Structure formats: C-alpha cells, structure tokens
mmCIF file of C-alpha atoms and ligand atoms in Angstrom:
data_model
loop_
_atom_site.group_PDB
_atom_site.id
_atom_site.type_symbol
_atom_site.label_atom_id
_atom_site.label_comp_id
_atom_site.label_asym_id
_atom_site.label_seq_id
_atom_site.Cartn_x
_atom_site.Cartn_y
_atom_site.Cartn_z
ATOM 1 C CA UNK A 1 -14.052 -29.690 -10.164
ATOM 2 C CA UNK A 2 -17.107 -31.159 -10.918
ATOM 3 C CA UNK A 3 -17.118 -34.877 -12.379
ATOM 4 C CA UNK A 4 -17.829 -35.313 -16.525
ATOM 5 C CA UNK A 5 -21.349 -36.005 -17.225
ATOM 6 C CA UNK A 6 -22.031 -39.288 -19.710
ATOM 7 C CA UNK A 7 -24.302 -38.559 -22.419
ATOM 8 C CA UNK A 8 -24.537 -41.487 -25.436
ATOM 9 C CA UNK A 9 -25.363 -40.223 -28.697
ATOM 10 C CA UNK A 10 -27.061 -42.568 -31.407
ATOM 11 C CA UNK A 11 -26.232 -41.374 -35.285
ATOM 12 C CA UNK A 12 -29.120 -44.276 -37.048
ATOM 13 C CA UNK A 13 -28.370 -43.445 -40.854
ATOM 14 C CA UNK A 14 -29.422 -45.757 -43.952
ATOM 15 C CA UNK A 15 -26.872 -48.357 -43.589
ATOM 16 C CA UNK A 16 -24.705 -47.688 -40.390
ATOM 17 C CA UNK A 17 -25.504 -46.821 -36.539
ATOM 18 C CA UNK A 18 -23.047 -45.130 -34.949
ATOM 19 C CA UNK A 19 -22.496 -44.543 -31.492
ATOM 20 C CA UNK A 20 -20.622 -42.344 -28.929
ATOM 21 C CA UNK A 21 -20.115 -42.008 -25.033
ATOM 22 C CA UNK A 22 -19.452 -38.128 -24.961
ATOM 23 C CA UNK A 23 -19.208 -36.149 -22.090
ATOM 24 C CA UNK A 24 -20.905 -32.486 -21.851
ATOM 25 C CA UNK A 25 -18.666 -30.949 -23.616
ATOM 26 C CA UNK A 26 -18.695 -33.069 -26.854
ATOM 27 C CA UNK A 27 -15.499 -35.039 -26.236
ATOM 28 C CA UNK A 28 -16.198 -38.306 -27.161
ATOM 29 C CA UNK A 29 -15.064 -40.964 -24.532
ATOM 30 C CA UNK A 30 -16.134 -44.063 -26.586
ATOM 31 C CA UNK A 31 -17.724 -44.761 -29.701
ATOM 32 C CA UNK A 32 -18.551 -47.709 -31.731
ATOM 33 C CA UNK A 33 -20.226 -48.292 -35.562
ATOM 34 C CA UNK A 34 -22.255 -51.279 -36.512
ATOM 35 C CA UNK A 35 -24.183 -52.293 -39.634
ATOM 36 C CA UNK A 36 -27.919 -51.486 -39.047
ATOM 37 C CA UNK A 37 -29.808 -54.478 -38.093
ATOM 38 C CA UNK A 38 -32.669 -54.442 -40.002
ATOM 39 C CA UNK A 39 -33.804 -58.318 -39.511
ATOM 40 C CA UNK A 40 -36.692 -57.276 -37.854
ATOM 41 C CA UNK A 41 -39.095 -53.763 -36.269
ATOM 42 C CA UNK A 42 -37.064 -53.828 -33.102
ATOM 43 C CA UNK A 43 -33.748 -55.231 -33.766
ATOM 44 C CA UNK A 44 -32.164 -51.668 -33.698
ATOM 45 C CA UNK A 45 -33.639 -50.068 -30.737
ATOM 46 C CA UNK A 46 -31.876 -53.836 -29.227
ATOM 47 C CA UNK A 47 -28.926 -52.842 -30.974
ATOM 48 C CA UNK A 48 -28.562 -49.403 -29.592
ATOM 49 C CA UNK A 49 -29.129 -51.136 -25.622
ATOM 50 C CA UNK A 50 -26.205 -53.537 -26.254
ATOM 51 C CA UNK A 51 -23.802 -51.466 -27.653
ATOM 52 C CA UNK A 52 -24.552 -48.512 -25.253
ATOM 53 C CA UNK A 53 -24.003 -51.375 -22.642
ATOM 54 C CA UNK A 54 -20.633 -52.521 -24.432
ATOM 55 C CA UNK A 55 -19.517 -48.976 -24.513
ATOM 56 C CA UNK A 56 -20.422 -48.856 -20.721
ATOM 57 C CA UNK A 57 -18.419 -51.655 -19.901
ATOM 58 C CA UNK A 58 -15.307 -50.765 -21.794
ATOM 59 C CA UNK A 59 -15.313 -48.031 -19.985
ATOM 60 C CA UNK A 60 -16.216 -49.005 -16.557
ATOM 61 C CA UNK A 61 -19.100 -46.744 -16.204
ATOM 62 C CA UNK A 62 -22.157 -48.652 -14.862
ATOM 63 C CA UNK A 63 -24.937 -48.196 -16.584
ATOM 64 C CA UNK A 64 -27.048 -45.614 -14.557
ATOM 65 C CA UNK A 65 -23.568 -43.424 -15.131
ATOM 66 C CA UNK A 66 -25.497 -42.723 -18.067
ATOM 67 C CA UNK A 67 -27.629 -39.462 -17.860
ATOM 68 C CA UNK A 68 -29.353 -39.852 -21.248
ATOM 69 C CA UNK A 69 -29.315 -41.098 -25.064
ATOM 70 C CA UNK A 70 -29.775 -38.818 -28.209
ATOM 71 C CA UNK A 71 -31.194 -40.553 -30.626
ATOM 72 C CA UNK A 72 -30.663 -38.563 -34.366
ATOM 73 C CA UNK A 73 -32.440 -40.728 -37.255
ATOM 74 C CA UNK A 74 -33.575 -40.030 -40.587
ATOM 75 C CA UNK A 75 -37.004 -39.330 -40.682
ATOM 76 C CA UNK A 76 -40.333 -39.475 -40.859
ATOM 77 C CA UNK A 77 -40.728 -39.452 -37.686
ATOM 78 C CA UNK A 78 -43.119 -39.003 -35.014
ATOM 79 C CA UNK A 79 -40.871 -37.432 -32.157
ATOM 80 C CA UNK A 80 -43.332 -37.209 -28.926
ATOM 81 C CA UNK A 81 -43.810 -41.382 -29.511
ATOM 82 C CA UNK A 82 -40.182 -41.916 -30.180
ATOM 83 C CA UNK A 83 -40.827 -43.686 -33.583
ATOM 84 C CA UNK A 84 -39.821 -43.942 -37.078
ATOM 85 C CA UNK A 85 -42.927 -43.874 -39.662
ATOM 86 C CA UNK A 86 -42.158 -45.988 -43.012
ATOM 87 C CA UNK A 87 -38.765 -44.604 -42.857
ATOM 88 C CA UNK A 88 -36.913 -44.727 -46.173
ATOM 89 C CA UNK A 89 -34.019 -46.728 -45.063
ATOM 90 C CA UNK A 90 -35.781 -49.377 -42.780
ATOM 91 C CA UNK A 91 -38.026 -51.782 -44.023
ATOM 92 C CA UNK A 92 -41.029 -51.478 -41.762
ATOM 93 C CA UNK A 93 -44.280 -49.984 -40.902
ATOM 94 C CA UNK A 94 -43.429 -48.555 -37.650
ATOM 95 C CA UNK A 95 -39.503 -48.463 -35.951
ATOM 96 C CA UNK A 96 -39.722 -47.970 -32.100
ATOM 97 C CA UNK A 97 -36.791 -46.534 -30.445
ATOM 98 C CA UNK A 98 -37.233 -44.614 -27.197
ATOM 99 C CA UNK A 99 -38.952 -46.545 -25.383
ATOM 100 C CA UNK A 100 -37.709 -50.022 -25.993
ATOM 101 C CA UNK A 101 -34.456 -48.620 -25.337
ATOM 102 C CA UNK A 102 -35.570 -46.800 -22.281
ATOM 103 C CA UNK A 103 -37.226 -50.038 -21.358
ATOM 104 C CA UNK A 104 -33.945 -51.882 -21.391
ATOM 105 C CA UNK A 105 -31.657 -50.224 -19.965
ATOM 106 C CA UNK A 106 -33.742 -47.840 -17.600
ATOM 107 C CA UNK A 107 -32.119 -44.480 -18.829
ATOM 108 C CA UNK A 108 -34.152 -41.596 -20.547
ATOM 109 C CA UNK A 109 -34.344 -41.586 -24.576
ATOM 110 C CA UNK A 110 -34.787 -38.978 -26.950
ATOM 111 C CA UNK A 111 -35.243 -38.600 -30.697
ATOM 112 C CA UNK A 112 -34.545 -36.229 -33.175
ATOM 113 C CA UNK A 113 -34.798 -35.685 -36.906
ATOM 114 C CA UNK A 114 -30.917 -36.229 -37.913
ATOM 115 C CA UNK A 115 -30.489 -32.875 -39.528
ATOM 116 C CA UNK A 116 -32.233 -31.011 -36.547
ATOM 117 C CA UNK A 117 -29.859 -32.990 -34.425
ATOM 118 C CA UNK A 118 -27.236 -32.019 -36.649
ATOM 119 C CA UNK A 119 -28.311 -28.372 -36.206
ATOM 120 C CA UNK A 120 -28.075 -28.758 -32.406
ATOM 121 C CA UNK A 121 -24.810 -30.252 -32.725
ATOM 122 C CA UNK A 122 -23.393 -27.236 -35.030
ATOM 123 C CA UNK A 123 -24.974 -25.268 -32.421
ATOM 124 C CA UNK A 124 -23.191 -26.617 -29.327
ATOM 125 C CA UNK A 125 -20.132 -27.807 -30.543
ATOM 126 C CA UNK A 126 -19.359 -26.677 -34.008
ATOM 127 C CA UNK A 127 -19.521 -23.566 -36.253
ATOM 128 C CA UNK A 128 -22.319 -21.454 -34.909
ATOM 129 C CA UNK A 129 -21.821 -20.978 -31.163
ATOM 130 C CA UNK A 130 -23.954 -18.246 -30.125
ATOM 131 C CA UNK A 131 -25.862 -18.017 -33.575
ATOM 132 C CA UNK A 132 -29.815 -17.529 -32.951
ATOM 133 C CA UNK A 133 -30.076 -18.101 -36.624
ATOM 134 C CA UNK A 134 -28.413 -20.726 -38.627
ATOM 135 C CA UNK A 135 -29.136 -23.867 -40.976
ATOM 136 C CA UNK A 136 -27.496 -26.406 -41.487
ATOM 137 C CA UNK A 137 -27.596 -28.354 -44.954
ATOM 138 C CA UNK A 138 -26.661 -31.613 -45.657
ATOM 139 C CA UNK A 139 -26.316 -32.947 -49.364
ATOM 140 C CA UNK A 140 -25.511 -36.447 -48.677
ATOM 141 C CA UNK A 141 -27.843 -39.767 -50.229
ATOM 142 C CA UNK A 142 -30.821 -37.021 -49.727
ATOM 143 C CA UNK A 143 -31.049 -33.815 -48.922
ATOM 144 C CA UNK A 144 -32.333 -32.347 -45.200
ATOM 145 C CA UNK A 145 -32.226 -29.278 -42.971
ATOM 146 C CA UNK A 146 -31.536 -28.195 -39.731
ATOM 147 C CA UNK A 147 -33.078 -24.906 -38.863
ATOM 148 C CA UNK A 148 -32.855 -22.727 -35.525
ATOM 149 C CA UNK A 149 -34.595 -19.232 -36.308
ATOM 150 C CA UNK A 150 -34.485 -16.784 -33.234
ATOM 151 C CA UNK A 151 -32.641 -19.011 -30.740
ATOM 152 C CA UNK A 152 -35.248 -21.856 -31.506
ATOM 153 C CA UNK A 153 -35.056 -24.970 -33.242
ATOM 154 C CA UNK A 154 -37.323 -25.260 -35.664
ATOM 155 C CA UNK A 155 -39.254 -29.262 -34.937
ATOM 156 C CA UNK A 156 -42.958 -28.833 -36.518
ATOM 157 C CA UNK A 157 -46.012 -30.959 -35.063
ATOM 158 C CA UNK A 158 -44.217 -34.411 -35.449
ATOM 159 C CA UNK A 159 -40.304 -33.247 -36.018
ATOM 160 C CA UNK A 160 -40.449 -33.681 -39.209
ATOM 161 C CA UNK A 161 -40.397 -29.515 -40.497
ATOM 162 C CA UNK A 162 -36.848 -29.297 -42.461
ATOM 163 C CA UNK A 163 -37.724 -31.555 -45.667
ATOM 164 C CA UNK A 164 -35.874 -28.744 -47.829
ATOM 165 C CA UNK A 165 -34.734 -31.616 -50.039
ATOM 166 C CA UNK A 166 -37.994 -31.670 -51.306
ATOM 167 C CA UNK A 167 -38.064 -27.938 -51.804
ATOM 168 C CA UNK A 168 -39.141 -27.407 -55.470
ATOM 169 C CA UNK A 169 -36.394 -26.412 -57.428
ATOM 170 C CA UNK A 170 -37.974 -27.590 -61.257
ATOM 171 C CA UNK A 171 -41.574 -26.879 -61.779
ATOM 172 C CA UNK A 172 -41.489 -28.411 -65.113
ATOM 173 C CA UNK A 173 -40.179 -31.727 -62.953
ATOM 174 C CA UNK A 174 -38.210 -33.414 -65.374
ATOM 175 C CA UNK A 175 -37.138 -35.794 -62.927
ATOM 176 C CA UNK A 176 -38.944 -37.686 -60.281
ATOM 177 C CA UNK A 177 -37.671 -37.433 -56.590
ATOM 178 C CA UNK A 178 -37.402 -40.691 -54.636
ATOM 179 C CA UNK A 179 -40.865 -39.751 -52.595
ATOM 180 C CA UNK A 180 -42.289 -39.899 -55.973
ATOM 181 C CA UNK A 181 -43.426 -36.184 -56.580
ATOM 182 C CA UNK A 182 -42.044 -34.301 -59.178
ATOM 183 C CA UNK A 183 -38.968 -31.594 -59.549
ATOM 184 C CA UNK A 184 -37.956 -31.787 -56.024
ATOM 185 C CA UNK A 185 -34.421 -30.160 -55.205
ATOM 186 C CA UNK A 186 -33.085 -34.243 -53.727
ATOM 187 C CA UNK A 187 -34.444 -35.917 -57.433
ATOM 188 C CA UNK A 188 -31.304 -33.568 -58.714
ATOM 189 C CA UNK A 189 -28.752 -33.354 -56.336
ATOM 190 C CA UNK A 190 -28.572 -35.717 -53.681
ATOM 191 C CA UNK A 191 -25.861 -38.375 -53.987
ATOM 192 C CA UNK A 192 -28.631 -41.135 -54.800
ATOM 193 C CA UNK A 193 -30.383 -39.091 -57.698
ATOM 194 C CA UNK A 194 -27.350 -37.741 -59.191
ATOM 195 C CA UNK A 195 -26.815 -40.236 -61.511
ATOM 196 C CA UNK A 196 -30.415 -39.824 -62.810
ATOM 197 C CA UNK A 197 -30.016 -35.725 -63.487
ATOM 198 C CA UNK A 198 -26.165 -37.315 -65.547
ATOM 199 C CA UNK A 199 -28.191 -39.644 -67.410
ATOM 200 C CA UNK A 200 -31.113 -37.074 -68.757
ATOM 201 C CA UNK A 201 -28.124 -34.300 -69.963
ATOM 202 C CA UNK A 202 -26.389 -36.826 -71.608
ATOM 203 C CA UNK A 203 -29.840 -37.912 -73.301
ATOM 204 C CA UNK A 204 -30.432 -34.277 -74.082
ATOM 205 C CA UNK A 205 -26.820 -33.918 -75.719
ATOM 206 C CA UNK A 206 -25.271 -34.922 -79.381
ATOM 207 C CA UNK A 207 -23.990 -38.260 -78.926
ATOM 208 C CA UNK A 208 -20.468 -37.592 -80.102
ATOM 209 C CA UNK A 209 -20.258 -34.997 -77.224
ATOM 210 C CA UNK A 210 -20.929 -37.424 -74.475
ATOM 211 C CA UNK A 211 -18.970 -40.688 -76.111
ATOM 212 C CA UNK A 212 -15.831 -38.205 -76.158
ATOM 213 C CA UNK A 213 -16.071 -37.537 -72.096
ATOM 214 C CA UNK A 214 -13.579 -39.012 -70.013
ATOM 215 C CA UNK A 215 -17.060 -39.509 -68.053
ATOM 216 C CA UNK A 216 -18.815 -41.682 -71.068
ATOM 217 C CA UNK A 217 -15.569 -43.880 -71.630
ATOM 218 C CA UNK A 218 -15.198 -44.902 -67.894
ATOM 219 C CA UNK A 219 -18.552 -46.099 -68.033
ATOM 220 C CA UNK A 220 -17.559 -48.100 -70.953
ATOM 221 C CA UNK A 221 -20.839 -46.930 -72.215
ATOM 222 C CA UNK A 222 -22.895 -48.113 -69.448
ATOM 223 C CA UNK A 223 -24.702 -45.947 -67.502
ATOM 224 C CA UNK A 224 -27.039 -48.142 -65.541
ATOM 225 C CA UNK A 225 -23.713 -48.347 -62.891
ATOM 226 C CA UNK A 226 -23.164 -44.635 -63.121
ATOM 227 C CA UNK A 227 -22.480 -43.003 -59.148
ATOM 228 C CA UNK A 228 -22.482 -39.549 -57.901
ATOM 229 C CA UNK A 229 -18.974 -40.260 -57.293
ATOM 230 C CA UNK A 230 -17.842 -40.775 -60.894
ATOM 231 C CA UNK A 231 -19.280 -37.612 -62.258
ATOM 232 C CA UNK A 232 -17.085 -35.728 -59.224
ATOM 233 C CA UNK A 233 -14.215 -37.798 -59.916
ATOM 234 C CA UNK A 234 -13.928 -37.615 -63.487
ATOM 235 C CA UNK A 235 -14.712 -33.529 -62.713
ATOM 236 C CA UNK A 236 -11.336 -33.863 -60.995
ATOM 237 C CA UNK A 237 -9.259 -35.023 -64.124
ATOM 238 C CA UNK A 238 -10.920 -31.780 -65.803
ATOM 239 C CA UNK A 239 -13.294 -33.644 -68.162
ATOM 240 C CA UNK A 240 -14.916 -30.702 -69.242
ATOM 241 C CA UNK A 241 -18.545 -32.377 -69.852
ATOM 242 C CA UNK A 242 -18.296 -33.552 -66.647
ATOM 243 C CA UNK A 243 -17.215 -29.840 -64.856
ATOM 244 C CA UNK A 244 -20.070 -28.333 -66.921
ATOM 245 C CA UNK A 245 -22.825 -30.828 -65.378
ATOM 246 C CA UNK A 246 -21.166 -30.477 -61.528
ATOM 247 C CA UNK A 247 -21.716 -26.828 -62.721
ATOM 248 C CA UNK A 248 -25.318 -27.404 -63.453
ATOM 249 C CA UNK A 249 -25.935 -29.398 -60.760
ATOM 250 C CA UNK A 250 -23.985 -26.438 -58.613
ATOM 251 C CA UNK A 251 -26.694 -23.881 -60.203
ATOM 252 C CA UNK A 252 -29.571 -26.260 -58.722
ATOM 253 C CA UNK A 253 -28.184 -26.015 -55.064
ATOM 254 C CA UNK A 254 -27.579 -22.384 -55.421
ATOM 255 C CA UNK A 255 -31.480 -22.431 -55.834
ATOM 256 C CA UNK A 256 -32.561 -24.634 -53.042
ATOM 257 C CA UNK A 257 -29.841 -22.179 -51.100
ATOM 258 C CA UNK A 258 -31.511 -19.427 -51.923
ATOM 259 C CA UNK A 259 -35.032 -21.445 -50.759
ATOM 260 C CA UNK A 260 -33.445 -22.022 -47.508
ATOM 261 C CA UNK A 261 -32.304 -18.467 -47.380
ATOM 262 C CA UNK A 262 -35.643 -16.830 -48.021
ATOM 263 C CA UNK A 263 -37.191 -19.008 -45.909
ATOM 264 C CA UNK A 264 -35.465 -18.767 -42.349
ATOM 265 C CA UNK A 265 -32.892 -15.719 -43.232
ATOM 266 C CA UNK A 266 -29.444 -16.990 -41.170
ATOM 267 C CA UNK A 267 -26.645 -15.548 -40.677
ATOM 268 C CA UNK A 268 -24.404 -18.747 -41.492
ATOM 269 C CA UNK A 269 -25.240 -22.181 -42.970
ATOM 270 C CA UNK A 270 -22.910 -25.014 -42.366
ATOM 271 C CA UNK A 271 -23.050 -27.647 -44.997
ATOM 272 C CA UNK A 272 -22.231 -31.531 -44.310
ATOM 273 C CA UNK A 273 -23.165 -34.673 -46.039
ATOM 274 C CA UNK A 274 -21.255 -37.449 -48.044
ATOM 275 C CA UNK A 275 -21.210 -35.769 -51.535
ATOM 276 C CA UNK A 276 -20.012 -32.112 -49.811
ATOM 277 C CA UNK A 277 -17.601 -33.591 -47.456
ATOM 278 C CA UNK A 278 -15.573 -35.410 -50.761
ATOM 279 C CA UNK A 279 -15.802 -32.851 -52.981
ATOM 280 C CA UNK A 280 -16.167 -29.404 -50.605
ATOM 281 C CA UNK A 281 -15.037 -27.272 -53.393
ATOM 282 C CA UNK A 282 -16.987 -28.214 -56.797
ATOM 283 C CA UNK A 283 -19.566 -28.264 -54.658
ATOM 284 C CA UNK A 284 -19.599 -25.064 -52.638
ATOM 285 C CA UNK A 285 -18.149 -22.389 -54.902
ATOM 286 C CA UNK A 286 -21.040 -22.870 -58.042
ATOM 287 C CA UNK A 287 -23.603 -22.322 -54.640
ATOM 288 C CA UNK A 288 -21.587 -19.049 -53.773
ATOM 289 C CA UNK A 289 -21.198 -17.495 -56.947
ATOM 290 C CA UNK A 290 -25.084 -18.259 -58.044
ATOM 291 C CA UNK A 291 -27.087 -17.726 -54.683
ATOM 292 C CA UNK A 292 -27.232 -14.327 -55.028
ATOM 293 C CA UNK A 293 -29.661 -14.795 -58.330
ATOM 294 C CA UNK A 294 -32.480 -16.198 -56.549
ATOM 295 C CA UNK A 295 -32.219 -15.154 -52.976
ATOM 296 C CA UNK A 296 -34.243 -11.921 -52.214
ATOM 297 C CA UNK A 297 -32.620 -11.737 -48.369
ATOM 298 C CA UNK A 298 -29.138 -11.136 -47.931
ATOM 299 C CA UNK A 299 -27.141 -14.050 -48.532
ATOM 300 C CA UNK A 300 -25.160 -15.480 -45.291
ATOM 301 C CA UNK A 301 -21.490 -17.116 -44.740
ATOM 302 C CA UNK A 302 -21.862 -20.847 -46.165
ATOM 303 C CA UNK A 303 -19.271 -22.807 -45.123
ATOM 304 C CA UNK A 304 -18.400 -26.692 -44.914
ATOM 305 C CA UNK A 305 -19.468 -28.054 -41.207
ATOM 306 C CA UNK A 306 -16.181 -28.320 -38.740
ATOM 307 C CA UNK A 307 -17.500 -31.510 -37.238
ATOM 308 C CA UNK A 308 -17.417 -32.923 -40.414
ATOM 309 C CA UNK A 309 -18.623 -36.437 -40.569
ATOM 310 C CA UNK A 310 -19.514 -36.818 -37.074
ATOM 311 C CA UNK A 311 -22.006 -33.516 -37.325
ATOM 312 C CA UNK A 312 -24.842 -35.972 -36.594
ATOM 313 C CA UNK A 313 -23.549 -37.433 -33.660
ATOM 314 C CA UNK A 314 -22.324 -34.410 -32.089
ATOM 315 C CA UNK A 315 -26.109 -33.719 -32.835
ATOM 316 C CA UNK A 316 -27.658 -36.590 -31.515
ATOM 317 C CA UNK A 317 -24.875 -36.101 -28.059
ATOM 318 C CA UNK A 318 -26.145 -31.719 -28.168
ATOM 319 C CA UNK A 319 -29.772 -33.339 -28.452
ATOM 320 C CA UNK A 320 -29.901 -35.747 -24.975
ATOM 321 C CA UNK A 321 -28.102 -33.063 -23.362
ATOM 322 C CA UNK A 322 -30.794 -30.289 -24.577
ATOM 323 C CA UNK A 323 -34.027 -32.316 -23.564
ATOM 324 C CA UNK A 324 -32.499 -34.583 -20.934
ATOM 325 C CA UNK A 325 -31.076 -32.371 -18.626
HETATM 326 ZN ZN1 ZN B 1 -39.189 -35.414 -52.933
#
C-alpha cells in the first residue's frame, strides 16, 4: 500500500480561517480555526504559514510532507496572481496569498473562488461523484455558485464567473444589494440582507398586522437589531407573518434557482451556506415547489450539501489536489 498523501486545505471566509491537513481521500488528519487576522495586507497569508506549520508539527509531518495548499476565499479575485481584489470581508486594496505563502514555507499554493472550491469539493468528496453537470449554491451572508458544466469547472478570465447572487431577481429593485446595484437576488436573500427585505414588507403592511407577530413583539418594536435568524426562528413557533415572508423570501430563491437552472442545466444542485444549513427545510421546500414556474429546462434533484459546513474546505483540500498534482 501506498503511503497517504498530505494536502492542507485553507477555508478564508469573512470572519474565520479554517484549516485542514487531509489526505487524498478527504479524511481530514488535522484541522484548526482561527479568527481572520485582518491587522494588516499580509497578516493572513502569515497566518495560513504558521498554522499549516502548527498542524505539521502536531502531527509530525515535516513540512515538505506537504504536497500542496488549497486556498478557497471569497472573492474578487484574481486567480493566476493568487490575490484577493477589494474583497468584501478584508479591509484592503490588494490581499496576497499564494505566493507569500509559497514563499514561506516552500510548498506550491493555489486559489480558488470559495464556491468553485466548494463545487470541487461536492465533486470529489460529496454528493455528485461522477456528475459532469452540477452547481452548487450557497445561501449563507451572500449568495455564490459553483458551476461544473460538461466535466469542467466553470472559472472565467480571473475566477471570478459564479456571482449568481447578483443574478437579477427584481427589475423594479426595491432593494439595494450590498455591491450597490439594484434588485440583485443576495439584496433579498442572503443572511446579511434579509433583515432589509423583513423591514420593507413590514413597511408595506397595516401596522396592526405586524405589531401582532410573534416576530414584531420580540423585537420589542425595534427593528434596527432585526437578524436573518429571528425571522427563521420565530417561523419555527408558527408565527404566521413570519412563515408567509420565509415563504416570500422562498419564492425569490425559487427564481434565482430557476436562473441557475437555465443557465448551466445540471442534473443536481447541492445547497450549503449558514442560513440553509439551520433551517434546511423552510428553506428548500418553497424552492422545490416554485422552481418549476420560472425554469424553462427541466428542473434537477436539489438537495442540502452532505459535507455540510465543511463543503468549502473539502473544496479548498479537492482544489490543491486538482491543480497541484
Ligand atoms: Zn449585487
């Protein structure tokens, strides 16, 4: 038998980096999570180095054990350079990543849009082995994509060719997306703009109607501290204003589905992401019963992602192994 190979696989989100010591089969040896160090351009591509070396140790691997690091961060992105571009959840012009890291600790880096990662991961380890077409979806603080149409994942000139969250879903654009354009499929339903799409209904509503929700009262009538989270929650104690906006919102993601569907035609999508994962249900069945209204290609199996939370490392772990080996 031959020995394990040791891939490391970087998950760089908005507030945490996680990161795992996988072999090539997915099984993850190690891992470790940190806060994202964000005190300066090239604190995390330091941070990366010293935990991969941490992990290393801990595990009495040296460090050329290593064969390669996935690197799966939300975009934009400029993949060839191994950057981040004025990336949403970093504070800075320019992030470098691959090669300071490379630099370090002399192994080869790679980057990756998270959700194409994520689509790479679903692909190797997860829910659509053997799939030459599938998406992945994530509806988590924003919306993204992970596309692989005819056996090939989908990257675009800089990696950056699966911003379905800014699909648009609401031509009359009553609300403003966080990129700043208008009616955008994330300015609805992501976990951060949520509140926002809560706050207009209950503006367009009698007042008496809203004070009376379960919804309204928790908030004790303020709705500056409203989260994604309370709508879902107070949902769950059958507050019927608040089923009938989850519906709504469900109706929204049943059209950017049906985007997604008439644009790369798969034969599953997996959904992940923070506001699926807690609430798989209210937010899956309004998609399935709905979809079917505004796709014009036949609609696929949608189901919630097996690898769960960790989707985007498996992702960034299927990544180094796909353009490291
Ligand atoms: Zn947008």
């Amino acid at each position: 038998m031959s020995k394990p190979e040791n891939w490391i696989g970087v998950d760089l989100g908005g507030t945490c980096v996680r990161v795992a010591l996988s072999d090539e089969k997915g099984k993850f040896v190690g891992r470790m999570d940190e806060k994202v160090d964000k005190s300066n351009a090239h604190a995390v591509s330091k941070q990366i180095a010293r935990i991969t070396r941490f992990l290393c140790a801990k595990h009495k691997l040296r460090i050329n054990a290593i064969k390669g690091i996935g690197i799966a961060a939300a975009g934009p992105l400029i993949q060839d350079e191994g950057v981040l571009i004025r990336p949403t959840n970093i504070p800075f012009d320019l992030v470098p990543l691959t090669e300071p890291v490379t630099e370090e600790l002399e192994i080869p880096a790679y980057l990756i849009n998270d959700c194409a990662g994520a689509a790479l991961g679903e692909s190797k380890f997860g829910a659509a082995k053997g799939l030459d077409n599938f998406v992945y979806v994530t509806i988590s603080t924003g919306i993204g994509a992970g596309a692989i149409v005819n056996g090939t994942l989908l990257l675009g000139k800089d990696g950056n060719s699966h911003e379905v969250g800014h699909f648009v879903i609401d031509y009359a654009g009553k609300l403003i997306c966080g990129c700043g354009k208008p009616g955008h499929w994330e300015g609805y339903c992501s976990g951060r703009n949520i509140p926002n799409f809560v706050r207009m209904r209950f503006r367009e509503m009698p007042t008496g109607m809203v004070k009376e929700s379960l919804l309204a009262k928790r908030m004790e009538g303020d709705l500056s501290k409203l989260a994604a989270a309370d709508l879902f929650d107070a949902a769950k104690e059958s507050d019927d204003l608040s089923l009938k906006l989850v519906n709504e919102l469900g109706v929204l993601n049943a059209v950017g589905f049906a985007n997604v569907i008439n644009a790369y035609d798969p034969s599953l999508i997996t959904v992940g992401g923070t506001v699926t994962l807690k609430n798989k249900d209210m937010v899956l069945a309004p998609i399935r019963k709905h979809v079917a209204e505004y796709s014009v290609n036949r609609v696929p199996r949608i189901k919630i992602t097996p690898l769960g939370d960790d989707v985007g490392l498996y992702g960034a772990v299927a990544t180094a192994i796909r353009y490291l080996s």
